[in-house]
Amino acid sequence: MNAEMDSGKYTYDFCRRKCHDGDVQYDGIFFSGVSSTKIYCRSTCPAISPLEKNNSFYQNKALAEKAGLRPCLRCRPELAPDQPIREDSMWQINNIIGRIHQGIFPDGMAKPQLDEFTSIIGVTPTKYWKTIQLGFAKMLLTDTSLSEEEIAKITKFDTSENMVNELFQLYRRDPVKVRKPLKVEVEYGAKSCALLLFYRPPFDWSVLLNYFAARTITGVEKVTGDVYLRSFCLNGQQGWFSLQNVQDTNALRLEVHAPDLSCLMPLVWRVRRMFDLNADPLRLKELFKNDSILGSVWLRHPGIRVPVCWDTFEFTVRAIVGQLISVKTATKLVKNIVETFADDLLISTPKGIKKIFPSASCLRKMGKYSFGLTQNKIAAIEGFSQMVVEGIIDLNDIGNFDTFFQQCKSIRGIGEWTAQSIAMKGLGSKNAFPASDLGIVQAMSADSQRRTPAHINKIAERWHPLRSYAAMLLWTMYGNKEK
């Protein structure tokens, strides 16, 4: 096994065999390097397998580039799914990675944090940033018709000349000459582009779509056929996007329409988080296939994902409103809040997409409006909104879940269930577990013995550090029982 690759099951022979088979389930889990050509590839690359003496393997793209290899122009490593989310105990590292993918340069880090990142990832945050920055720029140059100046702005280069020069140094050829933009219908008054966001199969698109369809806020989002659409306001830029599964390529087709696409890096990161596109189904298989409680339901749903709301603040409002009431009733109440406080979308949009979900500054003082909510729920929404406005809670930089839980639960009306739900479906934690949820309690009490949340939490330790997937499977069990 090569020193560049993690130990364990990812031995040299294992990785070589998976690359030879073109196994798509390992896409983005590791990369194959070829010393004779100085190129590195995805596990799915259709090129002929290199000689053993020339072959090496790397746990991420940045490590391959650190070794002096350039990305393959055929399989395009910049399109591979990202590494699966790390354990909550490593949330700070994962938070840094997420910020980098959103186009935020990793400066101002303390030395212990810097050393921890370098030890775990294998390269410095600055080197990792450069790999992500260049990869995103290459993807936009190849797949869109955006100008070089626009792409440089999106990917945080000082000038388009610097961007093209750095890409030329990495790829050893002019990146402008490999442009093959995906077709997209341009909307009036907006810039438009399409991208393919890859995932590792199996991927249960219909279950995800049904989840969002049951919770769509009229005016903000909708599901039409097999397409999801919603509005956004990101970094001050308004727009809307659509998503559709392209099953034959194991990717979602994302179309974005906005007057200014400078927010494209954080938008793509949020969409990937929403639909859990970085999940590792093989790891879930190892955890659940033979589990005495969840094994049978996992076998029916091996493409399970954890859906995450577009915006953490938005989900927090949804979670507070949804306490002790049905999803259908909660969605209606949230719709009333949106109709009262939301801003109109100021560009041409599809029918039914016309509003932007209200910000924390809009909801910190809800005034005389009750919307059918209890005073405790109104106070909780206002209290959380105030903490976000004042910067006490920074939803874009959650460094520690324990601190976040304490901050949330310091607000009257937010308890353990709400805090765990926010972590899971608002922040994307894969280990959050709302043990007191009615559906989970009912599913875990299938033998007619009603279990307490404390008992359920104890049982759920067997699913650490992926308890959120266990919660999704338990909700599926509960839904099947109800039918």
Tab-separated table of C-alpha atoms in Angstrom:
chain	number	residue	atom	x	y	z
A	1	MET	CA	0.000	0.000	0.000
A	2	ASN	CA	1.245	3.492	-0.833
A	3	ALA	CA	2.025	5.896	1.986
A	4	GLU	CA	-0.259	8.493	0.423
A	5	MET	CA	-3.350	6.342	0.997
A	6	ASP	CA	-5.137	5.712	4.312
A	7	SER	CA	-4.534	2.308	5.851
A	8	GLY	CA	-7.322	-0.195	6.489
A	9	LYS	CA	-9.300	-1.681	3.654
A	10	TYR	CA	-7.983	0.804	1.062
A	11	THR	CA	-4.869	-1.216	0.307
A	12	TYR	CA	-2.991	-0.864	-2.944
A	13	ASP	CA	-4.478	-4.091	-4.360
A	14	PHE	CA	-7.994	-3.115	-3.285
A	15	CYS	CA	-7.816	0.321	-4.913
A	16	ARG	CA	-6.266	-1.040	-8.088
A	17	ARG	CA	-8.992	-3.679	-8.400
A	18	LYS	CA	-11.775	-1.104	-7.925
A	19	CYS	CA	-10.241	1.182	-10.547
A	20	HIS	CA	-9.889	-1.721	-12.964
A	21	ASP	CA	-13.602	-2.454	-12.481
A	22	GLY	CA	-14.518	1.243	-12.821
A	23	ASP	CA	-16.505	0.947	-9.592
A	24	VAL	CA	-18.659	4.097	-9.357
A	25	GLN	CA	-19.305	3.554	-5.641
A	26	TYR	CA	-15.685	4.557	-4.975
A	27	ASP	CA	-15.871	7.703	-7.087
A	28	GLY	CA	-14.232	10.477	-5.054
A	29	ILE	CA	-13.283	8.135	-2.194
A	30	PHE	CA	-9.772	7.841	-3.633
A	31	PHE	CA	-7.907	8.828	-6.800
A	32	SER	CA	-5.508	6.872	-9.006
A	33	GLY	CA	-2.170	8.413	-10.017
A	34	VAL	CA	0.038	7.407	-12.940
A	35	SER	CA	3.715	8.363	-12.650
A	36	SER	CA	4.501	7.796	-16.339
A	37	THR	CA	1.908	10.313	-17.572
A	38	LYS	CA	1.852	12.540	-14.444
A	39	ILE	CA	-1.960	12.317	-14.437
A	40	TYR	CA	-4.441	11.370	-11.721
A	41	CYS	CA	-7.943	9.976	-12.327
A	42	ARG	CA	-11.252	9.052	-10.735
A	43	SER	CA	-11.923	5.388	-9.945
A	44	THR	CA	-14.395	5.434	-12.845
A	45	CYS	CA	-11.940	6.586	-15.522
A	46	PRO	CA	-12.401	4.517	-18.722
A	47	ALA	CA	-8.693	4.727	-19.615
A	48	ILE	CA	-6.621	1.528	-19.776
A	49	SER	CA	-5.210	0.513	-16.373
A	50	PRO	CA	-1.574	1.627	-15.938
A	51	LEU	CA	1.298	-0.689	-15.112
A	52	GLU	CA	1.498	-1.563	-11.422
A	53	LYS	CA	4.924	0.039	-11.079
A	54	ASN	CA	3.515	3.368	-12.304
A	55	ASN	CA	0.291	3.314	-10.245
A	56	SER	CA	-0.320	5.028	-6.882
A	57	PHE	CA	-3.420	6.057	-4.927
A	58	TYR	CA	-4.398	9.183	-3.006
A	59	GLN	CA	-7.160	9.940	-0.541
A	60	ASN	CA	-8.021	13.288	-2.128
A	61	LYS	CA	-7.300	15.459	-5.164
A	62	ALA	CA	-5.077	17.878	-3.262
A	63	LEU	CA	-2.711	15.058	-2.273
A	64	ALA	CA	-2.454	13.909	-5.883
A	65	GLU	CA	-1.622	17.436	-7.031
A	66	LYS	CA	0.883	17.814	-4.199
A	67	ALA	CA	2.628	14.743	-5.685
A	68	GLY	CA	3.007	16.626	-8.975
A	69	LEU	CA	0.107	15.021	-10.855
A	70	ARG	CA	-2.408	16.860	-13.025
A	71	PRO	CA	-6.144	16.083	-13.331
A	72	CYS	CA	-7.257	13.802	-16.154
A	73	LEU	CA	-9.100	15.655	-18.919
A	74	ARG	CA	-11.087	12.532	-19.772
A	75	CYS	CA	-12.662	11.546	-16.423
A	76	ARG	CA	-12.390	15.076	-14.933
A	77	PRO	CA	-11.637	14.614	-11.195
A	78	GLU	CA	-13.101	18.069	-10.466
A	79	LEU	CA	-16.554	16.519	-11.024
A	80	ALA	CA	-16.147	13.638	-8.556
A	81	PRO	CA	-18.375	13.631	-5.461
A	82	ASP	CA	-16.687	15.176	-2.451
A	83	GLN	CA	-15.366	13.139	0.451
A	84	PRO	CA	-18.156	11.947	2.791
A	85	ILE	CA	-18.840	14.240	5.732
A	86	ARG	CA	-16.587	13.571	8.691
A	87	GLU	CA	-17.710	12.595	12.171
A	88	ASP	CA	-19.217	15.291	14.366
A	89	SER	CA	-16.129	14.992	16.580
A	90	MET	CA	-14.241	16.423	13.594
A	91	TRP	CA	-16.871	19.051	12.849
A	92	GLN	CA	-14.339	21.896	12.963
A	93	ILE	CA	-12.331	20.248	10.179
A	94	ASN	CA	-15.480	19.592	8.215
A	95	ASN	CA	-16.527	23.207	8.789
A	96	ILE	CA	-13.248	24.453	7.293
A	97	ILE	CA	-13.702	22.157	4.284
A	98	GLY	CA	-17.262	23.422	3.816
A	99	ARG	CA	-16.172	27.053	3.938
A	100	ILE	CA	-13.455	26.357	1.366
A	101	HIS	CA	-16.010	24.765	-0.966
A	102	GLN	CA	-18.118	27.900	-0.547
A	103	GLY	CA	-15.259	30.052	-1.809
A	104	ILE	CA	-13.976	31.317	1.553
A	105	PHE	CA	-10.183	31.445	1.805
A	106	PRO	CA	-8.976	29.648	4.986
A	107	ASP	CA	-6.986	32.392	6.717
A	108	GLY	CA	-6.699	33.293	10.380
A	109	MET	CA	-6.468	29.708	11.658
A	110	ALA	CA	-4.713	28.973	14.956
A	111	LYS	CA	-1.673	26.696	14.725
A	112	PRO	CA	-3.283	23.714	16.534
A	113	GLN	CA	-6.236	23.852	14.138
A	114	LEU	CA	-3.895	24.236	11.168
A	115	ASP	CA	-1.817	21.252	12.298
A	116	GLU	CA	-4.926	19.113	12.868
A	117	PHE	CA	-6.269	19.900	9.390
A	118	THR	CA	-2.923	19.095	7.748
A	119	SER	CA	-2.605	15.850	9.713
A	120	ILE	CA	-6.089	14.614	8.760
A	121	ILE	CA	-6.340	15.853	5.163
A	122	GLY	CA	-2.663	15.488	4.244
A	123	VAL	CA	-2.179	19.010	2.904
A	124	THR	CA	-2.456	22.520	4.334
A	125	PRO	CA	-5.778	24.380	4.138
A	126	THR	CA	-4.179	26.756	1.612
A	127	LYS	CA	-3.212	23.885	-0.686
A	128	TYR	CA	-6.650	22.321	-0.317
A	129	TRP	CA	-8.245	25.683	-1.168
A	130	LYS	CA	-6.149	25.976	-4.328
A	131	THR	CA	-7.254	22.515	-5.527
A	132	ILE	CA	-10.941	23.333	-4.962
A	133	GLN	CA	-10.619	26.819	-6.483
A	134	LEU	CA	-8.935	25.561	-9.663
A	135	GLY	CA	-11.294	22.583	-9.954
A	136	PHE	CA	-14.391	24.764	-9.742
A	137	ALA	CA	-12.935	27.202	-12.277
A	138	LYS	CA	-12.160	24.309	-14.650
A	139	MET	CA	-15.701	22.955	-14.279
A	140	LEU	CA	-17.212	26.345	-15.151
A	141	LEU	CA	-14.862	26.868	-18.094
A	142	THR	CA	-15.749	23.483	-19.572
A	143	ASP	CA	-19.464	23.210	-18.777
A	144	THR	CA	-20.770	26.789	-19.029
A	145	SER	CA	-20.614	29.688	-21.459
A	146	LEU	CA	-19.763	32.194	-18.722
A	147	SER	CA	-16.944	34.583	-19.617
A	148	GLU	CA	-13.457	34.146	-18.192
A	149	GLU	CA	-13.953	37.359	-16.210
A	150	GLU	CA	-17.191	36.060	-14.675
A	151	ILE	CA	-15.615	32.725	-13.758
A	152	ALA	CA	-12.615	34.455	-12.190
A	153	LYS	CA	-14.975	36.533	-10.042
A	154	ILE	CA	-16.981	33.479	-8.984
A	155	THR	CA	-13.858	31.513	-8.013
A	156	LYS	CA	-12.127	34.421	-6.215
A	157	PHE	CA	-9.194	34.975	-8.587
A	158	ASP	CA	-7.755	38.495	-8.743
A	159	THR	CA	-7.906	38.514	-12.533
A	160	SER	CA	-8.988	36.196	-15.332
A	161	GLU	CA	-5.391	36.191	-16.586
A	162	ASN	CA	-4.160	34.766	-13.271
A	163	MET	CA	-6.885	32.125	-13.376
A	164	VAL	CA	-6.045	30.992	-16.913
A	165	ASN	CA	-2.306	30.968	-16.143
A	166	GLU	CA	-2.750	28.822	-13.017
A	167	LEU	CA	-5.018	26.410	-14.874
A	168	PHE	CA	-2.475	26.163	-17.684
A	169	GLN	CA	0.271	25.341	-15.166
A	170	LEU	CA	-1.889	22.620	-13.608
A	171	TYR	CA	-3.296	21.038	-16.798
A	172	ARG	CA	-0.296	21.746	-19.090
A	173	ARG	CA	-2.634	23.112	-21.767
A	174	ASP	CA	-4.921	26.058	-22.449
A	175	PRO	CA	-8.171	25.367	-20.511
A	176	VAL	CA	-10.136	27.767	-22.720
A	177	LYS	CA	-9.776	25.347	-25.648
A	178	VAL	CA	-11.777	22.572	-23.944
A	179	ARG	CA	-15.063	24.468	-23.504
A	180	LYS	CA	-18.193	22.342	-24.101
A	181	PRO	CA	-21.021	24.188	-22.325
A	182	LEU	CA	-24.136	22.293	-21.302
A	183	LYS	CA	-27.238	23.617	-23.030
A	184	VAL	CA	-29.527	25.760	-20.888
A	185	GLU	CA	-32.457	28.022	-21.704
A	186	VAL	CA	-31.516	31.579	-20.771
A	187	GLU	CA	-34.136	33.425	-18.719
A	188	TYR	CA	-34.963	37.068	-19.428
A	189	GLY	CA	-32.978	39.461	-17.231
A	190	ALA	CA	-30.752	36.714	-15.820
A	191	LYS	CA	-27.513	34.875	-16.431
A	192	SER	CA	-28.030	31.131	-16.685
A	193	CYS	CA	-25.860	28.039	-16.474
A	194	ALA	CA	-26.196	24.273	-16.044
A	195	LEU	CA	-23.909	21.932	-14.109
A	196	LEU	CA	-23.836	18.210	-13.358
A	197	LEU	CA	-23.457	17.357	-9.658
A	198	PHE	CA	-22.300	13.766	-9.276
A	199	TYR	CA	-23.142	11.300	-6.494
A	200	ARG	CA	-22.307	7.717	-5.553
A	201	PRO	CA	-25.184	5.283	-6.283
A	202	PRO	CA	-27.579	3.933	-5.185
A	203	PHE	CA	-29.439	7.226	-4.838
A	204	ASP	CA	-33.135	7.306	-3.925
A	205	TRP	CA	-34.163	10.460	-5.798
A	206	SER	CA	-37.902	9.725	-5.579
A	207	VAL	CA	-37.812	9.510	-1.769
A	208	LEU	CA	-35.928	12.804	-1.531
A	209	LEU	CA	-38.306	14.461	-3.966
A	210	ASN	CA	-41.323	13.220	-2.004
A	211	TYR	CA	-39.791	14.553	1.199
A	212	PHE	CA	-39.386	18.049	-0.227
A	213	ALA	CA	-42.750	17.905	-2.017
A	214	ALA	CA	-44.541	17.296	1.289
A	215	ARG	CA	-42.882	20.393	2.773
A	216	THR	CA	-42.838	22.874	-0.102
A	217	ILE	CA	-43.564	26.474	0.857
A	218	THR	CA	-45.847	28.006	-1.742
A	219	GLY	CA	-44.085	30.849	-3.532
A	220	VAL	CA	-40.597	29.777	-2.420
A	221	GLU	CA	-40.236	26.249	-3.809
A	222	LYS	CA	-42.140	23.575	-5.672
A	223	VAL	CA	-41.870	20.081	-7.111
A	224	THR	CA	-43.125	19.580	-10.655
A	225	GLY	CA	-42.940	16.018	-11.952
A	226	ASP	CA	-39.383	14.895	-11.223
A	227	VAL	CA	-37.968	18.440	-10.922
A	228	TYR	CA	-37.329	20.463	-7.761
A	229	LEU	CA	-37.314	24.290	-8.017
A	230	ARG	CA	-36.758	27.029	-5.456
A	231	SER	CA	-35.796	30.665	-5.028
A	232	PHE	CA	-32.716	31.861	-3.170
A	233	CYS	CA	-31.014	34.941	-1.829
A	234	LEU	CA	-27.334	34.268	-1.269
A	235	ASN	CA	-24.687	36.864	-0.479
A	236	GLY	CA	-27.209	39.513	-1.509
A	237	GLN	CA	-27.856	37.854	-4.891
A	238	GLN	CA	-31.391	36.735	-5.748
A	239	GLY	CA	-32.251	33.978	-8.184
A	240	TRP	CA	-33.771	30.537	-8.604
A	241	PHE	CA	-32.559	27.070	-9.469
A	242	SER	CA	-33.922	23.720	-10.609
A	243	LEU	CA	-32.714	20.158	-10.071
A	244	GLN	CA	-33.409	16.981	-12.011
A	245	ASN	CA	-31.904	13.528	-11.694
A	246	VAL	CA	-29.850	12.216	-14.632
A	247	GLN	CA	-29.748	8.606	-13.498
A	248	ASP	CA	-27.636	7.214	-16.331
A	249	THR	CA	-24.762	9.500	-15.334
A	250	ASN	CA	-25.250	9.314	-11.522
A	251	ALA	CA	-25.666	13.069	-11.341
A	252	LEU	CA	-28.204	15.799	-10.705
A	253	ARG	CA	-28.547	18.454	-13.373
A	254	LEU	CA	-28.527	21.858	-11.707
A	255	GLU	CA	-29.744	24.925	-13.589
A	256	VAL	CA	-29.178	28.330	-11.985
A	257	HIS	CA	-30.723	31.621	-13.073
A	258	ALA	CA	-29.742	34.941	-11.484
A	259	PRO	CA	-28.700	38.457	-12.561
A	260	ASP	CA	-25.324	37.791	-10.922
A	261	LEU	CA	-23.807	34.309	-10.545
A	262	SER	CA	-20.983	35.345	-8.207
A	263	CYS	CA	-22.655	33.210	-5.499
A	264	LEU	CA	-22.253	29.994	-7.505
A	265	MET	CA	-19.670	28.313	-5.237
A	266	PRO	CA	-21.753	28.519	-2.040
A	267	LEU	CA	-24.900	27.693	-4.015
A	268	VAL	CA	-23.441	24.452	-5.373
A	269	TRP	CA	-22.182	23.539	-1.891
A	270	ARG	CA	-25.644	24.113	-0.406
A	271	VAL	CA	-27.355	22.046	-3.101
A	272	ARG	CA	-24.919	19.176	-2.549
A	273	ARG	CA	-25.656	19.376	1.193
A	274	MET	CA	-29.438	19.557	0.604
A	275	PHE	CA	-29.545	16.300	-1.322
A	276	ASP	CA	-26.687	14.586	0.545
A	277	LEU	CA	-24.688	14.071	-2.645
A	278	ASN	CA	-21.477	13.233	-0.763
A	279	ALA	CA	-22.916	10.230	1.091
A	280	ASP	CA	-20.982	6.957	1.039
A	281	PRO	CA	-23.557	4.157	0.431
A	282	LEU	CA	-20.931	1.456	1.014
A	283	ARG	CA	-20.284	2.718	4.521
A	284	LEU	CA	-24.026	2.732	5.180
A	285	LYS	CA	-24.220	-0.836	3.887
A	286	GLU	CA	-21.542	-1.938	6.348
A	287	LEU	CA	-23.442	-0.287	9.202
A	288	PHE	CA	-27.022	-1.313	8.454
A	289	LYS	CA	-27.148	-4.425	6.251
A	290	ASN	CA	-26.980	-6.922	9.107
A	291	ASP	CA	-28.506	-4.723	11.798
A	292	SER	CA	-31.269	-6.531	13.699
A	293	ILE	CA	-33.477	-3.407	13.825
A	294	LEU	CA	-32.761	-1.605	10.554
A	295	GLY	CA	-31.376	-4.320	8.267
A	296	SER	CA	-34.657	-5.180	6.531
A	297	VAL	CA	-35.673	-1.561	5.900
A	298	TRP	CA	-32.186	-0.670	4.644
A	299	LEU	CA	-32.349	-3.547	2.133
A	300	ARG	CA	-35.482	-1.901	0.696
A	301	HIS	CA	-33.894	1.567	0.707
A	302	PRO	CA	-30.110	1.209	0.094
A	303	GLY	CA	-30.084	4.660	-1.548
A	304	ILE	CA	-31.258	6.426	1.626
A	305	ARG	CA	-30.103	10.037	2.092
A	306	VAL	CA	-30.492	12.684	4.797
A	307	PRO	CA	-32.294	15.700	3.274
A	308	VAL	CA	-31.136	19.086	4.540
A	309	CYS	CA	-32.984	22.382	4.212
A	310	TRP	CA	-31.560	25.000	1.842
A	311	ASP	CA	-30.961	27.405	4.721
A	312	THR	CA	-30.276	26.676	8.414
A	313	PHE	CA	-32.261	29.654	9.654
A	314	GLU	CA	-35.203	28.670	7.465
A	315	PHE	CA	-35.208	25.155	8.880
A	316	THR	CA	-35.016	26.462	12.443
A	317	VAL	CA	-38.220	28.407	11.853
A	318	ARG	CA	-39.804	25.318	10.297
A	319	ALA	CA	-38.711	23.141	13.242
A	320	ILE	CA	-40.096	25.536	15.865
A	321	VAL	CA	-43.388	25.854	14.010
A	322	GLY	CA	-43.553	22.073	13.566
A	323	GLN	CA	-43.309	21.172	17.256
A	324	LEU	CA	-46.096	18.720	18.206
A	325	ILE	CA	-48.085	19.206	14.985
A	326	SER	CA	-48.232	17.432	11.630
A	327	VAL	CA	-45.960	18.251	8.688
A	328	LYS	CA	-48.988	19.342	6.664
A	329	THR	CA	-50.215	21.777	9.331
A	330	ALA	CA	-46.707	23.132	9.963
A	331	THR	CA	-46.150	23.765	6.251
A	332	LYS	CA	-49.376	25.778	6.053
A	333	LEU	CA	-48.349	27.903	9.042
A	334	VAL	CA	-44.886	28.568	7.574
A	335	LYS	CA	-46.579	29.594	4.333
A	336	ASN	CA	-48.522	32.241	6.286
A	337	ILE	CA	-45.278	33.615	7.737
A	338	VAL	CA	-43.729	33.781	4.255
A	339	GLU	CA	-46.729	35.578	2.769
A	340	THR	CA	-46.498	38.238	5.484
A	341	PHE	CA	-42.764	38.824	5.758
A	342	ALA	CA	-41.098	37.548	2.555
A	343	ASP	CA	-39.642	39.794	-0.134
A	344	ASP	CA	-40.666	39.362	-3.748
A	345	LEU	CA	-38.220	37.793	-6.176
A	346	LEU	CA	-37.222	40.574	-8.576
A	347	ILE	CA	-36.408	38.521	-11.674
A	348	SER	CA	-38.365	36.459	-14.189
A	349	THR	CA	-39.244	33.097	-12.621
A	350	PRO	CA	-41.255	29.944	-13.319
A	351	LYS	CA	-44.909	30.039	-12.313
A	352	GLY	CA	-45.231	29.599	-8.546
A	353	ILE	CA	-41.734	30.814	-7.607
A	354	LYS	CA	-42.048	34.434	-6.506
A	355	LYS	CA	-40.881	34.843	-2.892
A	356	ILE	CA	-37.639	34.773	-0.876
A	357	PHE	CA	-37.845	33.155	2.575
A	358	PRO	CA	-37.697	35.961	5.188
A	359	SER	CA	-34.393	36.657	6.962
A	360	ALA	CA	-33.674	36.694	10.687
A	361	SER	CA	-33.873	40.499	10.725
A	362	CYS	CA	-37.452	40.248	9.412
A	363	LEU	CA	-38.596	37.736	12.040
A	364	ARG	CA	-36.954	39.046	15.197
A	365	LYS	CA	-40.069	41.181	15.794
A	366	MET	CA	-43.175	39.484	14.460
A	367	GLY	CA	-45.444	42.065	16.106
A	368	LYS	CA	-49.169	41.479	16.238
A	369	TYR	CA	-49.135	38.522	13.860
A	370	SER	CA	-49.783	35.121	15.427
A	371	PHE	CA	-50.324	32.895	12.332
A	372	GLY	CA	-52.059	30.382	14.609
A	373	LEU	CA	-48.843	29.839	16.580
A	374	THR	CA	-48.578	29.698	20.354
A	375	GLN	CA	-46.882	32.591	22.103
A	376	ASN	CA	-44.042	30.227	23.088
A	377	LYS	CA	-43.356	29.412	19.426
A	378	ILE	CA	-43.457	33.081	18.417
A	379	ALA	CA	-41.090	33.961	21.269
A	380	ALA	CA	-38.731	31.137	20.226
A	381	ILE	CA	-38.635	32.325	16.606
A	382	GLU	CA	-38.028	35.917	17.705
A	383	GLY	CA	-35.372	34.876	20.243
A	384	PHE	CA	-33.465	32.708	17.763
A	385	SER	CA	-33.707	35.406	15.086
A	386	GLN	CA	-32.306	37.986	17.519
A	387	MET	CA	-29.330	35.769	18.400
A	388	VAL	CA	-28.579	35.314	14.681
A	389	VAL	CA	-28.862	39.055	13.974
A	390	GLU	CA	-26.566	39.886	16.897
A	391	GLY	CA	-24.020	37.280	15.802
A	392	ILE	CA	-24.343	35.251	18.999
A	393	ILE	CA	-25.151	32.298	16.762
A	394	ASP	CA	-23.262	32.248	13.450
A	395	LEU	CA	-25.054	29.675	11.307
A	396	ASN	CA	-22.265	29.804	8.728
A	397	ASP	CA	-19.563	28.906	11.240
A	398	ILE	CA	-20.726	26.292	13.755
A	399	GLY	CA	-17.470	25.086	15.247
A	400	ASN	CA	-18.881	22.950	18.066
A	401	PHE	CA	-22.224	21.157	18.313
A	402	ASP	CA	-22.287	21.108	22.119
A	403	THR	CA	-22.019	24.901	22.222
A	404	PHE	CA	-24.658	25.212	19.493
A	405	PHE	CA	-27.059	22.954	21.423
A	406	GLN	CA	-26.559	25.017	24.593
A	407	GLN	CA	-27.196	28.257	22.714
A	408	CYS	CA	-30.366	26.887	21.121
A	409	LYS	CA	-31.744	25.416	24.344
A	410	SER	CA	-31.120	28.668	26.198
A	411	ILE	CA	-34.074	30.029	24.207
A	412	ARG	CA	-37.434	29.251	25.748
A	413	GLY	CA	-39.379	27.026	23.388
A	414	ILE	CA	-36.347	25.205	21.937
A	415	GLY	CA	-35.632	21.830	23.522
A	416	GLU	CA	-33.596	18.740	22.729
A	417	TRP	CA	-35.857	17.560	19.866
A	418	THR	CA	-35.695	20.921	18.086
A	419	ALA	CA	-31.931	21.291	18.595
A	420	GLN	CA	-31.228	17.781	17.266
A	421	SER	CA	-33.552	18.371	14.306
A	422	ILE	CA	-31.765	21.634	13.445
A	423	ALA	CA	-28.380	19.902	13.611
A	424	MET	CA	-29.599	17.107	11.340
A	425	LYS	CA	-31.764	18.868	8.749
A	426	GLY	CA	-30.533	22.421	9.148
A	427	LEU	CA	-26.773	21.958	9.461
A	428	GLY	CA	-26.260	18.565	7.860
A	429	SER	CA	-24.908	16.633	10.839
A	430	LYS	CA	-24.901	12.933	10.079
A	431	ASN	CA	-24.899	11.932	13.762
A	432	ALA	CA	-27.766	14.030	15.121
A	433	PHE	CA	-30.615	11.907	16.445
A	434	PRO	CA	-33.948	13.311	17.766
A	435	ALA	CA	-34.696	10.361	20.041
A	436	SER	CA	-37.927	11.866	21.415
A	437	ASP	CA	-39.505	12.202	17.946
A	438	LEU	CA	-42.893	10.471	17.848
A	439	GLY	CA	-42.090	8.544	14.668
A	440	ILE	CA	-38.814	7.259	16.075
A	441	VAL	CA	-40.402	6.303	19.408
A	442	GLN	CA	-43.182	4.437	17.587
A	443	ALA	CA	-40.762	2.646	15.252
A	444	MET	CA	-38.518	1.634	18.155
A	445	SER	CA	-41.545	0.370	20.094
A	446	ALA	CA	-42.544	-2.133	17.426
A	447	ASP	CA	-42.640	-4.969	19.970
A	448	SER	CA	-45.467	-3.157	21.858
A	449	GLN	CA	-43.044	-2.112	24.581
A	450	ARG	CA	-42.903	1.684	24.496
A	451	ARG	CA	-39.316	2.813	24.911
A	452	THR	CA	-38.211	6.097	26.441
A	453	PRO	CA	-36.002	8.591	24.545
A	454	ALA	CA	-33.167	7.791	26.973
A	455	HIS	CA	-33.419	4.082	26.155
A	456	ILE	CA	-33.639	4.811	22.430
A	457	ASN	CA	-30.549	7.034	22.624
A	458	LYS	CA	-28.677	4.188	24.291
A	459	ILE	CA	-29.678	1.744	21.543
A	460	ALA	CA	-28.776	4.317	18.861
A	461	GLU	CA	-25.127	4.345	19.966
A	462	ARG	CA	-24.679	1.263	17.762
A	463	TRP	CA	-25.255	3.525	14.725
A	464	HIS	CA	-22.651	6.126	15.687
A	465	PRO	CA	-21.369	8.192	13.832
A	466	LEU	CA	-24.189	7.960	11.261
A	467	ARG	CA	-27.249	8.070	13.496
A	468	SER	CA	-29.065	10.543	11.223
A	469	TYR	CA	-29.341	7.836	8.559
A	470	ALA	CA	-30.728	5.528	11.242
A	471	ALA	CA	-33.340	8.194	12.028
A	472	MET	CA	-34.336	8.333	8.351
A	473	LEU	CA	-34.719	4.538	8.249
A	474	LEU	CA	-36.763	4.557	11.474
A	475	TRP	CA	-39.088	7.205	10.017
A	476	THR	CA	-39.466	4.971	6.971
A	477	MET	CA	-40.394	2.067	9.269
A	478	TYR	CA	-42.928	4.270	11.068
A	479	GLY	CA	-44.415	5.435	7.767
A	480	ASN	CA	-44.801	1.831	6.602
A	481	LYS	CA	-46.513	0.905	9.886
A	482	GLU	CA	-48.941	3.799	9.515
A	483	LYS	CA	-49.921	2.572	6.052
